[in-house]
Amino acid sequence: MFVLKNMGHQKGPLWKGLISQSITRPQDLPESFEIDAPGLEDVVSRYPMRINPYYLSLIKARGDAIYRQCIPELDELVDQRGVEDPLNEDGHSPVPGLTHRYPDRVLFLVSSRCPVYCRFCNRKRKVGNASMVTEESIREGILYIRSQKEIRDVLLSGGDPLLLENKELFHILTEVRSLPHVEIIRIGTRVPCTLPQRVTPQLAGVLRKFHPLYILTHFNHPDEITPDAALACGRLANAGIPLGSQTVLLKGVNDDPLIIKKLMQKLLSIRVRPYYLFQPDLAKATAHFWTPLRKGLQIMAGMQGHTSGLCMPHFAIDLPGGGGKVPLLPEYVKDADGDSLLIRNYLGREHRYPLYSEPELNESWHKKGEEL
Ligand SMILES: *Cc1c(COP(=O)(O)O)cnc(C)c1O
Ligand code: SF4
C-alpha cells in the first residue's frame, strides 16, 4: 500500500533514516486511514505514537493486523479498565529501571525508545519517555547486579535495547559480561520485526562478542515475517545467537488458531524458536486487545500434535500485581483413578496411561526430595 521512499540522499545508516522519517503526529497518517486527527492528538499526547516507514509499509488495509498494532485508537483513553503498571514492575524495583522478581534473574531497562510504539504495550505508561532510562539509572542497575551474586541471568529490555548506538550497547554489555556471576545475557527486542534494517553486520559483530547471549524478539503476525526480517534474524543466528519469540495474543490481530499456527511455522523458517505466547497483560489503555483466556488454550490445543513440537510456545499469563509468569496447558488429563490416568490425545481420543505407583520407589524419591 505504501512504498518506502528512496533514502539514498540520507547520510548515515538506513535505520536512522527510517527512524527520523517516522510518523509521530496523527495528521501525518495516510488519508485513506480516515482517522479522527483531533481525537487522536489527545491519545498520542498521553501515549506517544511512532511508526517508521518500514513498518507502515506492511499495512495492507485500514484495520488489518499491522494497522491495529501501531495506529492509535480513541479506545485507549475511553476504556478505563486495567492499571498503569499491571505487573507491579515498579514495586519490585530495588533501583529505578530494574525489576528483581525471580531469585536468579533480573529485568534491566536500558532504553526508553522503540522503533514503533505498539498500542498494546504493557509498559506504555513509560515507553517513549526519556526519563524512563537515564545514564544514572543504567549505572545504578549495573552496580545492583554487581552486588547481588545470585543473579545469573540478565534480561536487557526497555524500550528497545537495540535502538542504542553500537558503542552504548557495547559499553553496557561489557560491564554486565565482566561480572563473574552473570552466566547468560538476554536481549528483549522488537527490532527484527519492526525495524530489521537496524540489524547490520556491525551490530551482529558487537553482539557476538558477549556469548552466551540470547535474543528474545517479538513477532505477532505472519505478515511481519518479510525478507527483511528473515535477513535480520539470519544475521543474528549466523552470529551464534539463539533466537526466541515472545508473541502476545491480541484481539483483532492474531486471535485465530490458523494465524498463530502459521506465525509459529514461519518463525521457525527464519530460525526463531517460539518461546512464549502471552495472554495480554491487564494494562490500562490496552483493553481493546484483551482476549478470553479460553481462546489461548484452544489455540494451543489446536496446534499440539497437528504441527511440529518446535512450533509450540509456552502459553502463559503474567499474574497481575507481580505474581510472575505461569504457564497454562489445555486439559489433557480427563480423569484419574488409583492406577491410571485417562488422557485425551491430540485427536480427541481417550487413552489410559498407568501411574506405576511403587511404594518403595515413592519412598526413595521422598528421601531424595528431603536431601535437596
Ligand atoms: C519475564 C520476566 C523475566 C524473565 O522470565 P523468564 O520466564 O525467565 O523468561 C524476568 N524478570 C521479570 C521481572 C520478568 O517480567
Ligand atoms: S517494542 Fe516492546 S517495549 Fe516497545 S512499545 Fe512495542 S511492546 Fe512496548
GROMACS .gro file of C-alpha atoms and ligand atoms in nm:
model
  395
    1MET     CA    1   0.000   0.000   0.000
    2PHE     CA    2   0.286   0.238   0.078
    3VAL     CA    3   0.624   0.249  -0.082
    4LEU     CA    4   0.942   0.318   0.109
    5LYS     CA    5   1.083   0.648  -0.004
    6ASN     CA    6   1.422   0.644  -0.166
    7MET     CA    7   1.658   0.741   0.112
    8GLY     CA    8   1.972   0.746  -0.095
    9HIS     CA    9   2.028   1.111  -0.002
   10GLN     CA   10   2.035   1.032   0.373
   11LYS     CA   11   2.367   1.033   0.549
   12GLY     CA   12   2.439   0.753   0.793
   13PRO     CA   13   2.282   0.413   0.829
   14LEU     CA   14   1.944   0.334   0.672
   15TRP     CA   15   1.782   0.251   1.006
   16LYS     CA   16   1.846   0.601   1.142
   17GLY     CA   17   1.687   0.749   0.834
   18LEU     CA   18   1.383   0.528   0.888
   19ILE     CA   19   1.354   0.640   1.250
   20SER     CA   20   1.383   1.006   1.157
   21GLN     CA   21   1.110   0.965   0.892
   22SER     CA   22   0.868   0.802   1.136
   23ILE     CA   23   0.514   0.933   1.168
   24THR     CA   24   0.460   1.074   1.515
   25ARG     CA   25   0.158   1.304   1.461
   26PRO     CA   26  -0.192   1.180   1.372
   27GLN     CA   27  -0.236   1.444   1.098
   28ASP     CA   28   0.057   1.288   0.911
   29LEU     CA   29  -0.111   0.948   0.881
   30PRO     CA   30  -0.225   0.847   0.531
   31GLU     CA   31  -0.563   0.996   0.436
   32SER     CA   32  -0.701   0.654   0.347
   33PHE     CA   33  -0.696   0.569   0.720
   34GLU     CA   34  -0.979   0.820   0.775
   35ILE     CA   35  -0.873   0.885   1.132
   36ASP     CA   36  -1.016   1.139   1.374
   37ALA     CA   37  -0.699   1.351   1.397
   38PRO     CA   38  -0.805   1.589   1.679
   39GLY     CA   39  -0.927   1.296   1.893
   40LEU     CA   40  -0.606   1.106   1.839
   41GLU     CA   41  -0.398   1.413   1.936
   42ASP     CA   42  -0.515   1.355   2.293
   43VAL     CA   43  -0.428   0.988   2.274
   44VAL     CA   44  -0.075   1.045   2.146
   45SER     CA   45  -0.006   1.327   2.391
   46ARG     CA   46  -0.058   1.065   2.662
   47TYR     CA   47   0.083   0.758   2.483
   48PRO     CA   48   0.330   0.851   2.210
   49MET     CA   49   0.298   0.727   1.854
   50ARG     CA   50   0.583   0.629   1.626
   51ILE     CA   51   0.550   0.432   1.306
   52ASN     CA   52   0.859   0.406   1.093
   53PRO     CA   53   0.818   0.384   0.714
   54TYR     CA   54   0.920   0.016   0.705
   55TYR     CA   55   0.652  -0.097   0.949
   56LEU     CA   56   0.398   0.137   0.788
   57SER     CA   57   0.473  -0.031   0.454
   58LEU     CA   58   0.348  -0.363   0.595
   59ILE     CA   59  -0.007  -0.228   0.634
   60LYS     CA   60  -0.219  -0.364   0.350
   61ALA     CA   61  -0.554  -0.222   0.456
   62ARG     CA   62  -0.708   0.000   0.721
   63GLY     CA   63  -0.778  -0.205   1.033
   64ASP     CA   64  -0.557  -0.504   0.945
   65ALA     CA   65  -0.327  -0.681   1.191
   66ILE     CA   66  -0.032  -0.446   1.138
   67TYR     CA   67  -0.255  -0.136   1.149
   68ARG     CA   68  -0.412  -0.243   1.479
   69GLN     CA   69  -0.070  -0.283   1.640
   70CYS     CA   70   0.059   0.065   1.560
   71ILE     CA   71  -0.226   0.309   1.482
   72PRO     CA   72  -0.371   0.477   1.795
   73GLU     CA   73  -0.739   0.433   1.883
   74LEU     CA   74  -0.975   0.656   2.082
   75ASP     CA   75  -1.046   0.349   2.298
   76GLU     CA   76  -0.708   0.399   2.462
   77LEU     CA   77  -0.845   0.694   2.657
   78VAL     CA   78  -1.209   0.587   2.674
   79ASP     CA   79  -1.178   0.237   2.817
   80GLN     CA   80  -1.070   0.274   3.177
   81ARG     CA   81  -1.017  -0.093   3.258
   82GLY     CA   82  -0.670  -0.207   3.354
   83VAL     CA   83  -0.392  -0.049   3.557
   84GLU     CA   84  -0.083   0.155   3.465
   85ASP     CA   85   0.171  -0.096   3.593
   86PRO     CA   86  -0.010  -0.431   3.568
   87LEU     CA   87   0.287  -0.645   3.675
   88ASN     CA   88   0.392  -0.412   3.957
   89GLU     CA   89   0.736  -0.381   3.798
   90ASP     CA   90   0.798  -0.054   3.979
   91GLY     CA   91   0.707  -0.213   4.314
   92HIS     CA   92   0.967  -0.488   4.272
   93SER     CA   93   1.232  -0.243   4.170
   94PRO     CA   94   1.533  -0.208   4.403
   95VAL     CA   95   1.678   0.067   4.179
   96PRO     CA   96   1.489   0.261   3.909
   97GLY     CA   97   1.462   0.072   3.581
   98LEU     CA   98   1.546  -0.271   3.720
   99THR     CA   99   1.295  -0.534   3.836
  100HIS     CA  100   1.417  -0.822   4.053
  101ARG     CA  101   1.120  -1.056   4.089
  102TYR     CA  102   1.267  -1.403   4.049
  103PRO     CA  103   1.563  -1.529   4.251
  104ASP     CA  104   1.821  -1.576   3.976
  105ARG     CA  105   1.741  -1.317   3.711
  106VAL     CA  106   1.657  -0.952   3.659
  107LEU     CA  107   1.481  -0.736   3.405
  108PHE     CA  108   1.701  -0.435   3.328
  109LEU     CA  109   1.561  -0.144   3.123
  110VAL     CA  110   1.837   0.018   2.918
  111SER     CA  111   1.647   0.220   2.655
  112SER     CA  112   1.330   0.427   2.656
  113ARG     CA  113   1.277   0.428   2.279
  114CYS     CA  114   1.125   0.178   2.034
  115PRO     CA  115   1.113   0.165   1.651
  116VAL     CA  116   0.732   0.154   1.675
  117TYR     CA  117   0.522   0.230   1.983
  118CYS     CA  118   0.294  -0.070   1.999
  119ARG     CA  119  -0.056   0.025   2.108
  120PHE     CA  120  -0.088  -0.289   2.323
  121CYS     CA  121   0.241  -0.236   2.511
  122ASN     CA  122   0.223  -0.332   2.879
  123ARG     CA  123   0.484  -0.067   2.954
  124LYS     CA  124   0.304   0.209   2.765
  125ARG     CA  125   0.299   0.420   3.079
  126LYS     CA  126   0.673   0.463   3.025
  127VAL     CA  127   0.794   0.396   2.671
  128GLY     CA  128   0.898   0.699   2.473
  129ASN     CA  129   0.951   0.900   2.792
  130ALA     CA  130   1.318   0.994   2.817
  131SER     CA  131   1.313   0.985   3.198
  132MET     CA  132   1.238   0.612   3.188
  133VAL     CA  133   1.607   0.532   3.143
  134THR     CA  134   1.898   0.764   3.220
  135GLU     CA  135   2.276   0.727   3.232
  136GLU     CA  136   2.235   0.730   3.607
  137SER     CA  137   1.973   0.451   3.610
  138ILE     CA  138   2.196   0.234   3.390
  139ARG     CA  139   2.494   0.293   3.621
  140GLU     CA  140   2.286   0.207   3.927
  141GLY     CA  141   2.143  -0.102   3.759
  142ILE     CA  142   2.490  -0.235   3.685
  143LEU     CA  143   2.601  -0.165   4.044
  144TYR     CA  144   2.295  -0.352   4.173
  145ILE     CA  145   2.365  -0.656   3.953
  146ARG     CA  146   2.729  -0.649   4.066
  147SER     CA  147   2.621  -0.652   4.432
  148GLN     CA  148   2.372  -0.942   4.400
  149LYS     CA  149   2.569  -1.258   4.342
  150GLU     CA  150   2.260  -1.478   4.292
  151ILE     CA  151   2.181  -1.306   3.961
  152ARG     CA  152   2.294  -1.541   3.686
  153ASP     CA  153   2.069  -1.416   3.404
  154VAL     CA  154   2.027  -1.053   3.296
  155LEU     CA  155   1.744  -0.963   3.060
  156LEU     CA  156   1.804  -0.629   2.890
  157SER     CA  157   1.481  -0.462   2.784
  158GLY     CA  158   1.318  -0.122   2.760
  159GLY     CA  159   1.203   0.035   2.533
  160ASP     CA  160   1.421  -0.141   2.286
  161PRO     CA  161   1.788  -0.205   2.372
  162LEU     CA  162   1.878  -0.235   2.003
  163LEU     CA  163   1.789   0.131   1.945
  164LEU     CA  164   2.100   0.221   2.142
  165GLU     CA  165   2.408   0.308   1.941
  166ASN     CA  166   2.651   0.020   1.893
  167LYS     CA  167   2.900   0.183   2.128
  168GLU     CA  168   2.643   0.234   2.405
  169LEU     CA  169   2.534  -0.125   2.373
  170PHE     CA  170   2.896  -0.240   2.372
  171HIS     CA  171   2.957  -0.047   2.692
  172ILE     CA  172   2.657  -0.197   2.878
  173LEU     CA  173   2.727  -0.550   2.755
  174THR     CA  174   3.094  -0.519   2.852
  175GLU     CA  175   3.000  -0.411   3.205
  176VAL     CA  176   2.744  -0.689   3.251
  177ARG     CA  177   2.968  -0.957   3.096
  178SER     CA  178   3.254  -0.860   3.328
  179LEU     CA  179   3.053  -0.982   3.630
  180PRO     CA  180   3.158  -1.342   3.700
  181HIS     CA  181   2.822  -1.448   3.846
  182VAL     CA  182   2.628  -1.342   3.533
  183GLU     CA  183   2.609  -1.657   3.323
  184ILE     CA  184   2.373  -1.552   3.046
  185ILE     CA  185   2.262  -1.226   2.891
  186ARG     CA  186   1.932  -1.190   2.709
  187ILE     CA  187   1.811  -0.900   2.498
  188GLY     CA  188   1.438  -0.843   2.457
  189THR     CA  189   1.385  -0.655   2.129
  190ARG     CA  190   1.122  -0.596   1.862
  191VAL     CA  191   1.384  -0.466   1.619
  192PRO     CA  192   1.397  -0.782   1.400
  193CYS     CA  193   1.022  -0.734   1.347
  194THR     CA  194   0.962  -0.359   1.345
  195LEU     CA  195   1.297  -0.226   1.216
  196PRO     CA  196   1.502  -0.516   1.078
  197GLN     CA  197   1.733  -0.269   0.897
  198ARG     CA  198   1.888  -0.200   1.240
  199VAL     CA  199   2.046  -0.546   1.236
  200THR     CA  200   2.357  -0.453   1.044
  201PRO     CA  201   2.663  -0.677   1.012
  202GLN     CA  202   2.832  -0.433   1.255
  203LEU     CA  203   2.562  -0.486   1.518
  204ALA     CA  204   2.586  -0.863   1.482
  205GLY     CA  205   2.964  -0.821   1.519
  206VAL     CA  206   2.919  -0.638   1.851
  207LEU     CA  207   2.667  -0.885   1.991
  208ARG     CA  208   2.868  -1.195   1.910
  209LYS     CA  209   3.144  -1.085   2.149
  210PHE     CA  210   2.919  -1.143   2.451
  211HIS     CA  211   2.816  -1.508   2.434
  212PRO     CA  212   2.626  -1.681   2.579
  213LEU     CA  213   2.380  -1.418   2.456
  214TYR     CA  214   2.018  -1.488   2.363
  215ILE     CA  215   1.776  -1.264   2.178
  216LEU     CA  216   1.406  -1.275   2.256
  217THR     CA  217   1.226  -1.098   1.980
  218HIS     CA  218   0.857  -1.037   1.937
  219PHE     CA  219   0.653  -1.115   1.623
  220ASN     CA  220   0.273  -1.121   1.636
  221HIS     CA  221   0.157  -1.188   1.280
  222PRO     CA  222   0.278  -1.385   0.975
  223ASP     CA  223   0.273  -1.063   0.766
  224GLU     CA  224   0.561  -0.937   0.982
  225ILE     CA  225   0.785  -1.216   0.852
  226THR     CA  226   0.926  -1.043   0.547
  227PRO     CA  227   1.252  -1.090   0.355
  228ASP     CA  228   1.398  -0.801   0.562
  229ALA     CA  229   1.303  -0.972   0.888
  230ALA     CA  230   1.446  -1.302   0.760
  231LEU     CA  231   1.774  -1.128   0.671
  232ALA     CA  232   1.797  -0.968   1.018
  233CYS     CA  233   1.725  -1.294   1.200
  234GLY     CA  234   1.966  -1.482   0.975
  235ARG     CA  235   2.244  -1.235   1.060
  236LEU     CA  236   2.183  -1.280   1.431
  237ALA     CA  237   2.158  -1.659   1.405
  238ASN     CA  238   2.477  -1.669   1.199
  239ALA     CA  239   2.646  -1.476   1.479
  240GLY     CA  240   2.565  -1.774   1.702
  241ILE     CA  241   2.277  -1.607   1.884
  242PRO     CA  242   1.983  -1.833   1.971
  243LEU     CA  243   1.659  -1.652   1.885
  244GLY     CA  244   1.321  -1.687   2.058
  245SER     CA  245   0.990  -1.508   2.008
  246GLN     CA  246   0.760  -1.376   2.277
  247THR     CA  247   0.429  -1.335   2.100
  248VAL     CA  248   0.127  -1.164   2.253
  249LEU     CA  249  -0.223  -1.289   2.180
  250LEU     CA  250  -0.417  -0.982   2.064
  251LYS     CA  251  -0.780  -0.938   1.968
  252GLY     CA  252  -0.818  -0.840   1.604
  253VAL     CA  253  -0.451  -0.914   1.535
  254ASN     CA  254  -0.379  -1.282   1.586
  255ASP     CA  255  -0.660  -1.432   1.799
  256ASP     CA  256  -0.713  -1.710   1.550
  257PRO     CA  257  -0.573  -2.065   1.552
  258LEU     CA  258  -0.472  -2.060   1.185
  259ILE     CA  259  -0.289  -1.727   1.217
  260ILE     CA  260  -0.096  -1.839   1.524
  261LYS     CA  261  -0.004  -2.172   1.367
  262LYS     CA  262   0.117  -2.004   1.050
  263LEU     CA  263   0.313  -1.748   1.255
  264MET     CA  264   0.488  -2.016   1.460
  265GLN     CA  265   0.574  -2.217   1.148
  266LYS     CA  266   0.710  -1.909   0.970
  267LEU     CA  267   0.913  -1.813   1.276
  268LEU     CA  268   1.091  -2.148   1.265
  269SER     CA  269   1.162  -2.092   0.896
  270ILE     CA  270   1.356  -1.776   0.986
  271ARG     CA  271   1.533  -1.963   1.269
  272VAL     CA  272   1.333  -1.812   1.555
  273ARG     CA  273   1.206  -2.062   1.813
  274PRO     CA  274   0.864  -1.975   1.965
  275TYR     CA  275   0.923  -1.917   2.338
  276TYR     CA  276   0.613  -1.762   2.496
  277LEU     CA  277   0.261  -1.690   2.378
  278PHE     CA  278   0.133  -1.439   2.631
  279GLN     CA  279  -0.218  -1.363   2.733
  280PRO     CA  280  -0.225  -0.979   2.714
  281ASP     CA  281  -0.146  -0.809   3.045
  282LEU     CA  282  -0.422  -0.605   3.206
  283ALA     CA  283  -0.253  -0.274   3.126
  284LYS     CA  284  -0.454   0.045   3.116
  285ALA     CA  285  -0.532   0.175   2.765
  286THR     CA  286  -0.499  -0.171   2.611
  287ALA     CA  287  -0.834  -0.334   2.698
  288HIS     CA  288  -0.946  -0.331   2.335
  289PHE     CA  289  -0.683  -0.602   2.272
  290TRP     CA  290  -0.784  -0.841   2.550
  291THR     CA  291  -0.892  -1.191   2.452
  292PRO     CA  292  -1.078  -1.455   2.654
  293LEU     CA  293  -0.834  -1.688   2.831
  294ARG     CA  294  -1.017  -1.986   2.680
  295LYS     CA  295  -0.914  -1.878   2.334
  296GLY     CA  296  -0.542  -1.912   2.405
  297LEU     CA  297  -0.594  -2.261   2.543
  298GLN     CA  298  -0.796  -2.358   2.235
  299ILE     CA  299  -0.523  -2.226   2.008
  300MET     CA  300  -0.260  -2.430   2.193
  301ALA     CA  301  -0.477  -2.744   2.177
  302GLY     CA  302  -0.527  -2.683   1.807
  303MET     CA  303  -0.150  -2.682   1.742
  304GLN     CA  304  -0.029  -2.961   1.971
  305GLY     CA  305   0.024  -3.275   1.767
  306HIS     CA  306  -0.101  -3.113   1.448
  307THR     CA  307   0.230  -2.942   1.384
  308SER     CA  308   0.590  -2.980   1.496
  309GLY     CA  309   0.657  -2.959   1.870
  310LEU     CA  310   0.917  -2.695   1.790
  311CYS     CA  311   0.627  -2.467   1.694
  312MET     CA  312   0.483  -2.480   2.044
  313PRO     CA  313   0.547  -2.180   2.270
  314HIS     CA  314   0.455  -2.184   2.639
  315PHE     CA  315   0.115  -2.022   2.671
  316ALA     CA  316   0.147  -1.804   2.981
  317ILE     CA  317  -0.018  -1.537   3.186
  318ASP     CA  318   0.179  -1.285   3.386
  319LEU     CA  319  -0.009  -1.255   3.715
  320PRO     CA  320  -0.138  -0.907   3.794
  321GLY     CA  321   0.047  -0.734   4.074
  322GLY     CA  322   0.376  -0.914   4.008
  323GLY     CA  323   0.291  -1.278   4.089
  324GLY     CA  324   0.509  -1.385   3.797
  325LYS     CA  325   0.460  -1.586   3.481
  326VAL     CA  326   0.252  -1.902   3.495
  327PRO     CA  327   0.223  -2.147   3.204
  328LEU     CA  328  -0.124  -2.283   3.126
  329LEU     CA  329  -0.199  -2.603   2.939
  330PRO     CA  330  -0.515  -2.728   2.775
  331GLU     CA  331  -0.676  -3.008   2.977
  332TYR     CA  332  -0.530  -3.339   2.858
  333VAL     CA  333  -0.597  -3.538   3.175
  334LYS     CA  334  -0.967  -3.621   3.178
  335ASP     CA  335  -0.977  -3.841   3.485
  336ALA     CA  336  -0.756  -4.026   3.732
  337ASP     CA  337  -0.819  -4.339   3.931
  338GLY     CA  338  -0.583  -4.523   4.167
  339ASP     CA  339  -0.373  -4.683   3.895
  340SER     CA  340  -0.406  -4.478   3.583
  341LEU     CA  341  -0.487  -4.153   3.410
  342LEU     CA  342  -0.744  -4.111   3.139
  343ILE     CA  343  -0.578  -3.892   2.879
  344ARG     CA  344  -0.713  -3.719   2.572
  345ASN     CA  345  -0.474  -3.715   2.277
  346TYR     CA  346  -0.445  -3.451   2.005
  347LEU     CA  347  -0.720  -3.618   1.801
  348GLY     CA  348  -0.957  -3.609   2.097
  349ARG     CA  349  -0.936  -3.987   2.154
  350GLU     CA  350  -0.912  -4.115   2.507
  351HIS     CA  351  -0.626  -4.339   2.622
  352ARG     CA  352  -0.526  -4.484   2.957
  353TYR     CA  353  -0.178  -4.440   3.098
  354PRO     CA  354  -0.062  -4.634   3.405
  355LEU     CA  355   0.062  -4.441   3.708
  356TYR     CA  356   0.317  -4.707   3.818
  357SER     CA  357   0.273  -4.643   4.185
  358GLU     CA  358   0.552  -4.838   4.352
  359PRO     CA  359   0.565  -4.782   4.726
  360GLU     CA  360   0.944  -4.837   4.754
  361LEU     CA  361   1.017  -4.604   4.469
  362ASN     CA  362   0.798  -4.334   4.618
  363GLU     CA  363   0.981  -4.362   4.947
  364SER     CA  364   1.327  -4.329   4.798
  365TRP     CA  365   1.217  -4.029   4.593
  366HIS     CA  366   1.072  -3.871   4.901
  367LYS     CA  367   1.409  -3.905   5.079
  368LYS     CA  368   1.587  -3.751   4.784
  369GLY     CA  369   1.347  -3.459   4.798
  370GLU     CA  370   1.429  -3.403   5.165
  371GLU     CA  371   1.802  -3.409   5.096
  372LEU     CA  372   1.775  -3.139   4.832
  373LIG     C1  373   0.954  -1.210   3.220
  373LIG     C2  374   1.045  -1.167   3.324
  373LIG     C3  375   1.168  -1.231   3.342
  373LIG     C4  376   1.213  -1.346   3.256
  373LIG     O1  377   1.129  -1.458   3.273
  373LIG     P1  378   1.162  -1.597   3.201
  373LIG     O2  379   1.042  -1.682   3.230
  373LIG     O3  380   1.287  -1.649   3.263
  373LIG     O4  381   1.180  -1.569   3.056
  373LIG     C5  382   1.248  -1.187   3.443
  373LIG     N1  383   1.211  -1.085   3.524
  373LIG     C6  384   1.092  -1.024   3.510
  373LIG     C7  385   1.057  -0.916   3.605
  373LIG     C8  386   1.005  -1.062   3.409
  373LIG     O5  387   0.889  -0.999   3.394
  374SF4     S1  388   0.861  -0.265   2.117
  374SF4    FE1  389   0.806  -0.365   2.310
  374SF4     S2  390   0.851  -0.210   2.468
  374SF4    FE2  391   0.840  -0.103   2.270
  374SF4     S3  392   0.629  -0.034   2.251
  374SF4    FE3  393   0.642  -0.234   2.146
  374SF4     S4  394   0.583  -0.383   2.306
  374SF4    FE4  395   0.634  -0.190   2.411
   0.00000   0.00000   0.00000
